[in-house]
Amino acid sequence: MNKATGHYVPDLASLQMLGELNYRRIGRLMRGQEDQDAWHFSIHSVGDQESRLRLTLGPQSRFTTQVVLEFGPELQTPLLFTTQLSMTIRLYHDVGIAEITDGHRQYRGTYPYPNDDMFHRDEKFRLNQQLADLLELCLKHGHRLGNHDFQFA
């Protein structure tokens, strides 16, 4: 927050660092199987919870690759809402940065608050931090599954 104007000012250095780290995390998850078009992981976490994380390759060009990340529980849970998360990630190979997009547009660095979409002022940073958290969870507690062993509830 800029104290003089009262406006939120995004921390571009932190956002760039987060993007660089996420690019490396995704690379570590794909390592050794770069020729695949999907990578599947089982994640065991606290409370004997089993989750699944899937990275699926999307459109590619010379400098960018789109990847869809899906994360959800292994078993069906009796909830009234969906427990599966899906996000589209664009990898920028020329600069080594990953960022979340919604598949056809990028999120802005800052949003007015309040707004009709109910985005946080720092929505882009928060989404990319959530990506970092999921990737770290998978790197620390996940193990790779064969393509035939994977399914969401």
mmCIF file of C-alpha atoms in Angstrom:
data_model
loop_
_atom_site.group_PDB
_atom_site.id
_atom_site.type_symbol
_atom_site.label_atom_id
_atom_site.label_comp_id
_atom_site.label_asym_id
_atom_site.label_seq_id
_atom_site.Cartn_x
_atom_site.Cartn_y
_atom_site.Cartn_z
ATOM 1 C CA MET A 1 0.000 0.000 0.000
ATOM 2 C CA ASN A 2 1.390 3.358 -0.980
ATOM 3 C CA LYS A 3 0.915 5.480 2.152
ATOM 4 C CA ALA A 4 0.940 8.772 0.258
ATOM 5 C CA THR A 5 -1.900 7.873 -2.116
ATOM 6 C CA GLY A 6 -3.604 5.009 -0.247
ATOM 7 C CA HIS A 7 -3.378 2.815 -3.389
ATOM 8 C CA TYR A 8 -2.099 -0.735 -3.452
ATOM 9 C CA VAL A 9 1.208 -1.026 -5.312
ATOM 10 C CA PRO A 10 2.178 -4.561 -6.343
ATOM 11 C CA ASP A 11 5.607 -5.842 -5.310
ATOM 12 C CA LEU A 12 6.866 -6.770 -8.783
ATOM 13 C CA ALA A 13 10.194 -8.142 -7.516
ATOM 14 C CA SER A 14 8.409 -10.607 -5.218
ATOM 15 C CA LEU A 15 5.957 -11.585 -7.952
ATOM 16 C CA GLN A 16 8.820 -12.213 -10.390
ATOM 17 C CA MET A 17 10.735 -14.261 -7.812
ATOM 18 C CA LEU A 18 7.622 -16.331 -7.105
ATOM 19 C CA GLY A 19 7.198 -16.959 -10.853
ATOM 20 C CA GLU A 20 10.824 -18.036 -11.205
ATOM 21 C CA LEU A 21 10.546 -20.423 -8.257
ATOM 22 C CA ASN A 22 7.284 -21.893 -9.566
ATOM 23 C CA TYR A 23 8.906 -22.456 -12.984
ATOM 24 C CA ARG A 24 11.703 -24.404 -11.265
ATOM 25 C CA ARG A 25 9.219 -26.365 -9.117
ATOM 26 C CA ILE A 26 7.252 -27.451 -12.180
ATOM 27 C CA GLY A 27 10.515 -28.416 -13.874
ATOM 28 C CA ARG A 28 11.438 -30.587 -10.887
ATOM 29 C CA LEU A 29 8.062 -32.351 -11.026
ATOM 30 C CA MET A 30 8.497 -33.072 -14.755
ATOM 31 C CA ARG A 31 12.179 -34.016 -14.480
ATOM 32 C CA GLY A 32 13.048 -37.293 -16.106
ATOM 33 C CA GLN A 33 9.717 -37.491 -17.946
ATOM 34 C CA GLU A 34 9.761 -34.359 -20.081
ATOM 35 C CA ASP A 35 8.492 -36.354 -23.081
ATOM 36 C CA GLN A 36 5.162 -37.060 -21.330
ATOM 37 C CA ASP A 37 1.996 -35.020 -21.830
ATOM 38 C CA ALA A 38 0.738 -35.556 -18.252
ATOM 39 C CA TRP A 39 2.324 -36.071 -14.835
ATOM 40 C CA HIS A 40 0.370 -37.683 -11.985
ATOM 41 C CA PHE A 41 1.152 -37.589 -8.276
ATOM 42 C CA SER A 42 -0.330 -38.965 -5.090
ATOM 43 C CA ILE A 43 0.140 -36.778 -2.013
ATOM 44 C CA HIS A 44 -0.139 -38.084 1.523
ATOM 45 C CA SER A 45 -0.710 -35.319 4.056
ATOM 46 C CA VAL A 46 -1.623 -34.858 7.704
ATOM 47 C CA GLY A 47 -4.620 -36.784 9.002
ATOM 48 C CA ASP A 48 -4.097 -39.665 6.561
ATOM 49 C CA GLN A 49 -5.536 -37.578 3.732
ATOM 50 C CA GLU A 50 -4.690 -38.720 0.222
ATOM 51 C CA SER A 51 -4.832 -36.234 -2.617
ATOM 52 C CA ARG A 52 -4.016 -36.310 -6.285
ATOM 53 C CA LEU A 53 -2.205 -33.693 -8.341
ATOM 54 C CA ARG A 54 -2.129 -33.837 -12.128
ATOM 55 C CA LEU A 55 -0.206 -31.617 -14.529
ATOM 56 C CA THR A 56 -1.432 -31.835 -18.131
ATOM 57 C CA LEU A 57 0.402 -30.330 -21.064
ATOM 58 C CA GLY A 58 -1.576 -27.876 -23.179
ATOM 59 C CA PRO A 59 -0.759 -25.725 -26.206
ATOM 60 C CA GLN A 60 2.918 -25.007 -26.814
ATOM 61 C CA SER A 61 4.860 -22.489 -28.837
ATOM 62 C CA ARG A 62 8.515 -21.641 -29.160
ATOM 63 C CA PHE A 63 8.641 -19.550 -25.964
ATOM 64 C CA THR A 64 5.589 -20.651 -23.967
ATOM 65 C CA THR A 65 3.848 -23.784 -22.760
ATOM 66 C CA GLN A 66 0.444 -23.990 -21.143
ATOM 67 C CA VAL A 67 -0.071 -26.524 -18.345
ATOM 68 C CA VAL A 68 -3.287 -27.338 -16.479
ATOM 69 C CA LEU A 69 -2.921 -28.268 -12.807
ATOM 70 C CA GLU A 70 -5.694 -30.244 -11.121
ATOM 71 C CA PHE A 71 -5.684 -31.026 -7.424
ATOM 72 C CA GLY A 72 -8.254 -32.900 -5.395
ATOM 73 C CA PRO A 73 -8.964 -35.659 -2.907
ATOM 74 C CA GLU A 74 -8.370 -39.286 -3.758
ATOM 75 C CA LEU A 75 -11.693 -40.412 -2.301
ATOM 76 C CA GLN A 76 -15.148 -38.985 -2.804
ATOM 77 C CA THR A 77 -16.089 -36.741 0.112
ATOM 78 C CA PRO A 78 -19.716 -36.112 1.122
ATOM 79 C CA LEU A 79 -19.562 -32.332 0.715
ATOM 80 C CA LEU A 80 -22.073 -30.048 -0.953
ATOM 81 C CA PHE A 81 -19.337 -28.295 -2.928
ATOM 82 C CA THR A 82 -16.538 -29.372 -5.210
ATOM 83 C CA THR A 83 -13.203 -30.110 -3.596
ATOM 84 C CA GLN A 84 -11.227 -30.213 -6.822
ATOM 85 C CA LEU A 85 -9.088 -27.255 -7.846
ATOM 86 C CA SER A 86 -8.048 -26.537 -11.416
ATOM 87 C CA MET A 87 -5.738 -23.788 -12.632
ATOM 88 C CA THR A 88 -4.073 -22.945 -15.941
ATOM 89 C CA ILE A 89 -0.380 -22.085 -15.805
ATOM 90 C CA ARG A 90 1.663 -20.467 -18.545
ATOM 91 C CA LEU A 91 5.384 -21.260 -18.623
ATOM 92 C CA TYR A 92 7.586 -18.588 -20.227
ATOM 93 C CA HIS A 93 10.722 -20.481 -21.257
ATOM 94 C CA ASP A 94 12.728 -17.483 -22.447
ATOM 95 C CA VAL A 95 12.622 -15.854 -18.986
ATOM 96 C CA GLY A 96 12.049 -18.959 -16.835
ATOM 97 C CA ILE A 97 8.804 -17.773 -15.222
ATOM 98 C CA ALA A 98 5.501 -19.554 -14.527
ATOM 99 C CA GLU A 99 2.265 -17.699 -13.815
ATOM 100 C CA ILE A 100 -1.374 -18.553 -13.434
ATOM 101 C CA THR A 101 -3.734 -17.487 -16.193
ATOM 102 C CA ASP A 102 -7.335 -18.469 -16.725
ATOM 103 C CA GLY A 103 -6.411 -20.083 -20.019
ATOM 104 C CA HIS A 104 -7.005 -17.116 -22.295
ATOM 105 C CA ARG A 105 -5.980 -14.036 -20.315
ATOM 106 C CA GLN A 106 -3.553 -13.070 -17.623
ATOM 107 C CA TYR A 107 -4.506 -11.634 -14.247
ATOM 108 C CA ARG A 108 -3.707 -7.976 -13.650
ATOM 109 C CA GLY A 109 -1.119 -7.027 -11.059
ATOM 110 C CA THR A 110 -3.637 -5.024 -9.041
ATOM 111 C CA TYR A 111 -7.407 -4.658 -8.813
ATOM 112 C CA PRO A 112 -9.530 -1.878 -7.343
ATOM 113 C CA TYR A 113 -11.246 -2.902 -4.158
ATOM 114 C CA PRO A 114 -14.110 -3.615 -3.893
ATOM 115 C CA ASN A 115 -14.817 -4.949 -7.391
ATOM 116 C CA ASP A 116 -17.597 -6.949 -9.058
ATOM 117 C CA ASP A 117 -15.427 -10.070 -9.445
ATOM 118 C CA MET A 118 -14.491 -9.993 -5.748
ATOM 119 C CA PHE A 119 -10.779 -10.186 -6.581
ATOM 120 C CA HIS A 120 -8.295 -9.248 -3.876
ATOM 121 C CA ARG A 121 -6.157 -6.225 -4.581
ATOM 122 C CA ASP A 122 -3.188 -8.586 -4.963
ATOM 123 C CA GLU A 123 -5.125 -11.416 -6.669
ATOM 124 C CA LYS A 124 -2.300 -12.291 -9.064
ATOM 125 C CA PHE A 125 0.218 -12.701 -6.243
ATOM 126 C CA ARG A 126 -2.200 -14.746 -4.117
ATOM 127 C CA LEU A 127 -3.019 -17.142 -6.958
ATOM 128 C CA ASN A 128 0.649 -17.648 -7.754
ATOM 129 C CA GLN A 129 1.385 -18.198 -4.040
ATOM 130 C CA GLN A 130 -1.332 -20.858 -3.973
ATOM 131 C CA LEU A 131 0.389 -22.516 -6.942
ATOM 132 C CA ALA A 132 3.692 -22.403 -5.038
ATOM 133 C CA ASP A 133 2.060 -24.015 -1.999
ATOM 134 C CA LEU A 134 0.565 -26.855 -4.070
ATOM 135 C CA LEU A 135 3.815 -27.505 -5.926
ATOM 136 C CA GLU A 136 5.809 -27.539 -2.665
ATOM 137 C CA LEU A 137 3.279 -29.917 -1.095
ATOM 138 C CA CYS A 138 3.721 -32.260 -4.047
ATOM 139 C CA LEU A 139 7.522 -31.997 -4.012
ATOM 140 C CA LYS A 140 7.720 -32.708 -0.270
ATOM 141 C CA HIS A 141 4.939 -35.271 0.216
ATOM 142 C CA GLY A 142 4.027 -36.571 -3.231
ATOM 143 C CA HIS A 143 5.106 -39.530 -5.272
ATOM 144 C CA ARG A 144 4.756 -40.054 -8.988
ATOM 145 C CA LEU A 145 2.048 -42.374 -10.286
ATOM 146 C CA GLY A 146 1.896 -44.211 -13.562
ATOM 147 C CA ASN A 147 -0.727 -42.901 -15.985
ATOM 148 C CA HIS A 148 -2.898 -45.962 -15.450
ATOM 149 C CA ASP A 149 -3.021 -45.494 -11.665
ATOM 150 C CA PHE A 150 -4.522 -41.990 -11.677
ATOM 151 C CA GLN A 151 -8.073 -40.882 -11.068
ATOM 152 C CA PHE A 152 -9.969 -38.226 -9.190
ATOM 153 C CA ALA A 153 -12.915 -39.182 -7.057
#
